[in-house]
C-alpha atoms as a PDB file:
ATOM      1  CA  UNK A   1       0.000   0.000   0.000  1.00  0.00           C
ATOM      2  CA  UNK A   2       1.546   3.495  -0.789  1.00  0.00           C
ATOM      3  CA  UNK A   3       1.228   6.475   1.249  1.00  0.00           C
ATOM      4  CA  UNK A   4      -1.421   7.965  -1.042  1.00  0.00           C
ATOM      5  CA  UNK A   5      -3.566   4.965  -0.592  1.00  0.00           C
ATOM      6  CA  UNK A   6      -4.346   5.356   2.745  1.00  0.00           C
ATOM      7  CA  UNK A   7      -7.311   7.224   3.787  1.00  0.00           C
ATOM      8  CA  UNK A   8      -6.521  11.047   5.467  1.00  0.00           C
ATOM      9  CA  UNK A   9      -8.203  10.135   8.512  1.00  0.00           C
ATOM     10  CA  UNK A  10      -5.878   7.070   8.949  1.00  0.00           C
ATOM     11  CA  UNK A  11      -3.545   8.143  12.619  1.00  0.00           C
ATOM     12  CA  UNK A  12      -0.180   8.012  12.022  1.00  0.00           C
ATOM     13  CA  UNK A  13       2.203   6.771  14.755  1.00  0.00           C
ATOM     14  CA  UNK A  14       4.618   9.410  15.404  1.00  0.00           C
ATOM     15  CA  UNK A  15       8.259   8.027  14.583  1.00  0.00           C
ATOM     16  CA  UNK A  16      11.270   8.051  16.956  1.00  0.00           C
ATOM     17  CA  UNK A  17      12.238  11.664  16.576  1.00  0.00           C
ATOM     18  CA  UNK A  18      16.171  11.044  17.515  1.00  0.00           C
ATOM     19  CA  UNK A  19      16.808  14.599  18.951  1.00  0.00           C
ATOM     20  CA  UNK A  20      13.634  15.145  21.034  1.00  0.00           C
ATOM     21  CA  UNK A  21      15.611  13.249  24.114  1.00  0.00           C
ATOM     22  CA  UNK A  22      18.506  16.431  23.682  1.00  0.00           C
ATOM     23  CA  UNK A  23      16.026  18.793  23.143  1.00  0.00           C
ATOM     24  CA  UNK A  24      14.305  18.195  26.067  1.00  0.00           C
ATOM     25  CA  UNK A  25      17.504  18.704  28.271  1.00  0.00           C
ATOM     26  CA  UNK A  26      18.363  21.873  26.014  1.00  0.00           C
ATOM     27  CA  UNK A  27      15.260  23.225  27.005  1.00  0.00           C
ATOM     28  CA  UNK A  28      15.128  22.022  30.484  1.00  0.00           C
ATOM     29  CA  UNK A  29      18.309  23.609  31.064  1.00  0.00           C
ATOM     30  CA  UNK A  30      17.249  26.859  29.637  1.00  0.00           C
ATOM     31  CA  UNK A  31      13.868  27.195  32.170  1.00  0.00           C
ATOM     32  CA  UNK A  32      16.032  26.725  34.898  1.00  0.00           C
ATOM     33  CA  UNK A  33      18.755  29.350  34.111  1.00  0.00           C
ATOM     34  CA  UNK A  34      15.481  31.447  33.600  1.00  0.00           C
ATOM     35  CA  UNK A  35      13.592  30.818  36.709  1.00  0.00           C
ATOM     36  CA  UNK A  36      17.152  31.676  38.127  1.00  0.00           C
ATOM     37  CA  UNK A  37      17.370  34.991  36.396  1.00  0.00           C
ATOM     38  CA  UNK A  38      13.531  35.710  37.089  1.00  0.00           C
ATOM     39  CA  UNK A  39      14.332  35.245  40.858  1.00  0.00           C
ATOM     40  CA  UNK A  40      17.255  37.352  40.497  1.00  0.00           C
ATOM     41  CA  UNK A  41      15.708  40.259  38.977  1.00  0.00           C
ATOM     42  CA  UNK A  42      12.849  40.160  42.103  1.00  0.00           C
ATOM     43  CA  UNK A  43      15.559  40.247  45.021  1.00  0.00           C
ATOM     44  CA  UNK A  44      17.123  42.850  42.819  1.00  0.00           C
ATOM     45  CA  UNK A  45      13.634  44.587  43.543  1.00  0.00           C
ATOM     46  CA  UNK A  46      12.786  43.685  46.502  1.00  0.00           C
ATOM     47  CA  UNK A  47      15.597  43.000  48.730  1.00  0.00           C
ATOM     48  CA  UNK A  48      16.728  45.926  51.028  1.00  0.00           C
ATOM     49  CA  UNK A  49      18.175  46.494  53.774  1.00  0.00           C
ATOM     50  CA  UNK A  50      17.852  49.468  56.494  1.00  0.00           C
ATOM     51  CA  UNK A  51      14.368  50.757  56.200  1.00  0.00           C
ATOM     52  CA  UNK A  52      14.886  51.464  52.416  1.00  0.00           C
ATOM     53  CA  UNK A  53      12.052  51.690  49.610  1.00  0.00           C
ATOM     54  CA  UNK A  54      12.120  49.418  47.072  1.00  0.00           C
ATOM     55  CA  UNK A  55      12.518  50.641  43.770  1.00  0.00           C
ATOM     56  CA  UNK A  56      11.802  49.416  40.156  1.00  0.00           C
ATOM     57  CA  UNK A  57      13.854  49.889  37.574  1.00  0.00           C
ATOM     58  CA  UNK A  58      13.434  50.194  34.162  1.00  0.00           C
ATOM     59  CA  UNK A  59      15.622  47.283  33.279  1.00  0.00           C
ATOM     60  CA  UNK A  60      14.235  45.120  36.543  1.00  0.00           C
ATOM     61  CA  UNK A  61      11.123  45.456  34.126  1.00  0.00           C
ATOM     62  CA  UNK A  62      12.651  45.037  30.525  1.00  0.00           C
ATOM     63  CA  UNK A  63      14.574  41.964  32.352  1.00  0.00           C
ATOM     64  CA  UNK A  64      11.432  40.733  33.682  1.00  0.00           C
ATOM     65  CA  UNK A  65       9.590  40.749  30.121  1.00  0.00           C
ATOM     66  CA  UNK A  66      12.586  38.944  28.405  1.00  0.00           C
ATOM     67  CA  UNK A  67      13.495  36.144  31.100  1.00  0.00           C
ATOM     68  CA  UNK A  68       9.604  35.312  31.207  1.00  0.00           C
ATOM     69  CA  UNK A  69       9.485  35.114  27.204  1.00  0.00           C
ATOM     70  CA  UNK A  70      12.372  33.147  27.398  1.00  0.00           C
ATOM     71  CA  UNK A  71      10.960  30.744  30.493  1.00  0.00           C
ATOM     72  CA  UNK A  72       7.693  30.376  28.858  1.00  0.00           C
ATOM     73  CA  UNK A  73       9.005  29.290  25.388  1.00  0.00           C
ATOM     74  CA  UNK A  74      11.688  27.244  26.636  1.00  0.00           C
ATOM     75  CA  UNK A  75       8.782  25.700  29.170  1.00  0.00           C
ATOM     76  CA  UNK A  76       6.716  24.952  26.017  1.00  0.00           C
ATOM     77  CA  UNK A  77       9.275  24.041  23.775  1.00  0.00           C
ATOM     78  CA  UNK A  78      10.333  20.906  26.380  1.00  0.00           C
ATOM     79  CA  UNK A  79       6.960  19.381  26.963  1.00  0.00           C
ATOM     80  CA  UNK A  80       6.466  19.387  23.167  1.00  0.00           C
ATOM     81  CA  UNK A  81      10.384  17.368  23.030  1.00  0.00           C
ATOM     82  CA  UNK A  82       9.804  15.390  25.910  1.00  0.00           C
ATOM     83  CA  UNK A  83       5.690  14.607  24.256  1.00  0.00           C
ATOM     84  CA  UNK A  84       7.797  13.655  20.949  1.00  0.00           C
ATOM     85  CA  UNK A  85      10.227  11.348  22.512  1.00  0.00           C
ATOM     86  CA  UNK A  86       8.534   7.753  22.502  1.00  0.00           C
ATOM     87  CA  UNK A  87      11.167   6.653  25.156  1.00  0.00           C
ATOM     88  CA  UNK A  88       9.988   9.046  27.560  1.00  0.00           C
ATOM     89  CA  UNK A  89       9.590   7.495  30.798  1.00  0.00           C
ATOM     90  CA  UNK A  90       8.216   8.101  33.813  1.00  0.00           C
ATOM     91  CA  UNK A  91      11.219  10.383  35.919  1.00  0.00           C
ATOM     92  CA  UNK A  92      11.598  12.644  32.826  1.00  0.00           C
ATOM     93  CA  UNK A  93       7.421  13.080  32.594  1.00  0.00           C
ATOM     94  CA  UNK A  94       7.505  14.112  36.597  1.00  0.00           C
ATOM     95  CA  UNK A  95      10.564  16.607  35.954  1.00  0.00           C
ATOM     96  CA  UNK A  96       8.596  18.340  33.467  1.00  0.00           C
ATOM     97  CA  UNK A  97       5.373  18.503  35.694  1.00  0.00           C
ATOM     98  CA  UNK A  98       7.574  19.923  38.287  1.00  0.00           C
ATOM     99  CA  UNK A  99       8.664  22.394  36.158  1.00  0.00           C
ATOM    100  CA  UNK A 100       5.746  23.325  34.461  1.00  0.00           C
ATOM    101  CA  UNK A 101       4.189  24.092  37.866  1.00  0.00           C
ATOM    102  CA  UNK A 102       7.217  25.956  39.207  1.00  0.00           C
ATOM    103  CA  UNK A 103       7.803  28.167  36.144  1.00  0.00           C
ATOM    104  CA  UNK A 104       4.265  29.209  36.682  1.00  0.00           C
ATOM    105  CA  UNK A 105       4.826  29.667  40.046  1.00  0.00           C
ATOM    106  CA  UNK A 106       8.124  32.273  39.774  1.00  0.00           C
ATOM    107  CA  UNK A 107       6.334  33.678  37.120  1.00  0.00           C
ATOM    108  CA  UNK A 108       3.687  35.248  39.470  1.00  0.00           C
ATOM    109  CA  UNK A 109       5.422  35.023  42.680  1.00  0.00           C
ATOM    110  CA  UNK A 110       8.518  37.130  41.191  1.00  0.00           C
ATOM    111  CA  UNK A 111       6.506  39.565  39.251  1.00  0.00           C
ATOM    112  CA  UNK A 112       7.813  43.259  38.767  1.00  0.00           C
ATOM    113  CA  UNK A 113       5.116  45.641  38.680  1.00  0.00           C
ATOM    114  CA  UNK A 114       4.724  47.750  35.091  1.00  0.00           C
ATOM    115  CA  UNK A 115       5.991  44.619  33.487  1.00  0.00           C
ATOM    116  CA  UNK A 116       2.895  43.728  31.905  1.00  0.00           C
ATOM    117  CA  UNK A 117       0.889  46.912  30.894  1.00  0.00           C
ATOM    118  CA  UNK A 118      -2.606  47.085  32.265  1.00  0.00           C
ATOM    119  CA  UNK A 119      -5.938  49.505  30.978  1.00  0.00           C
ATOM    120  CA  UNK A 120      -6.464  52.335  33.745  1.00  0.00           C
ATOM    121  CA  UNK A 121      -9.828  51.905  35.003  1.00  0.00           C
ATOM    122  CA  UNK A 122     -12.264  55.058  34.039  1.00  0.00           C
ATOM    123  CA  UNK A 123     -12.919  57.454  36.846  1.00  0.00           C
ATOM    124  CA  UNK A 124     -16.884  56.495  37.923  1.00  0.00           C
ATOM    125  CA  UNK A 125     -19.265  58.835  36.903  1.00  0.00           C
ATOM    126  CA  UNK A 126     -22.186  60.330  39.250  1.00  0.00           C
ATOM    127  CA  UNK A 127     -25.588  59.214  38.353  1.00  0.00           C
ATOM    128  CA  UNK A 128     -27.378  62.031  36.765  1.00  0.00           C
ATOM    129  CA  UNK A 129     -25.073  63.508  34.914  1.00  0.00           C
ATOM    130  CA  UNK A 130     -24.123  66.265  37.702  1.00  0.00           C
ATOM    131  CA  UNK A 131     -20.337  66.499  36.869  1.00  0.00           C
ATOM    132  CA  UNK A 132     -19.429  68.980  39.498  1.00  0.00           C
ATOM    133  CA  UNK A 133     -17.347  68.044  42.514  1.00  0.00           C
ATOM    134  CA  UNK A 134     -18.896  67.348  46.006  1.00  0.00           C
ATOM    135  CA  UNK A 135     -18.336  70.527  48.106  1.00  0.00           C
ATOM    136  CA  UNK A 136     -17.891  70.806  52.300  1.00  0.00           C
ATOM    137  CA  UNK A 137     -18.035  74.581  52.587  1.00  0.00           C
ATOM    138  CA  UNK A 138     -18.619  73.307  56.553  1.00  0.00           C
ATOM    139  CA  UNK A 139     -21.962  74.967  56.826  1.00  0.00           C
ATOM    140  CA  UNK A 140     -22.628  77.786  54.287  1.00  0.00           C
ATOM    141  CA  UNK A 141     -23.355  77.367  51.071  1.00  0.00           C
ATOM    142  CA  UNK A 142     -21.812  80.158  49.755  1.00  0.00           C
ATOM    143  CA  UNK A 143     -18.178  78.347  48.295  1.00  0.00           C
ATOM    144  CA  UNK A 144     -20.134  75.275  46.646  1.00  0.00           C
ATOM    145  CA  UNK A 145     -20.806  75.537  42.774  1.00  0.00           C
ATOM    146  CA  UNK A 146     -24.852  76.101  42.147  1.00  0.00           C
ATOM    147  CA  UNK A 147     -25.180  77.691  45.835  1.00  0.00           C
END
């Protein structure tokens, strides 16, 4: 039977893909210098001493965005090499749980604030349509817009 015999809807059993077992290590490699990094940049935040304000950086931010790209595709990239490898066994499966579940974890745990840009609410309006600000004249009237 050739290939074009066989009907579309036939599966296909996915071959031994020979570099799925190095990518997989490549990429587990990679999250972990990145969680590192993403830790890093938070105690580079975060972490002072004497009473003193912490302050965020531009580049604690910029740092933030890149080493969470980089986590996140490197995250994705190894379960997709370690779902490809059809000698994948059963310490490899639990290492990639773990670290699916701990890059998420650093990800919100060590987040920077402005990293991600978020829409400013809209001021609430007044029902009625009475734009003018409340006034406390403390008695008299005299100071408040409309009397």
């Amino acid at each position: 039977m050739l290939a074009f015999d066989r009907p579309i809807l036939t599966p296909r059993r996915v071959r031994r893909v020979p570099w799925a077992a190095l990518a997989t290590v490549l990429a587990s490699g990679v999250a972990v210098v990145a969680i590192g990094n993403l830790m890093s940049n938070w105690l580079d935040v975060y972490l002072v001493f004497f009473g003193e304000q912490p302050q965020v950086m531009p580049s604690n931010v910029a740092s933030y965005r890149v080493w969470a790209t980089i986590m996140v595709l490197a995250l994705v990239a190894g379960v997709l090499a370690h779902l490809l490898n059809r000698r994948r066994r059963l310490p490899g499966t639990v290492w990639q749980a773990l670290l699916l579940v701990g890059g998420a974890a650093i990800l919100v745990l060590c987040y920077i604030p402005g990293a991600v840009d978020l829409p400013e609410p809209e001021p609430e309006r007044e029902q009625g349509g009475y734009g003018a600000p409340p006034c406390y004249s403390g008695g008299d009237n005299d100071e408040c817009v409309g009397g």
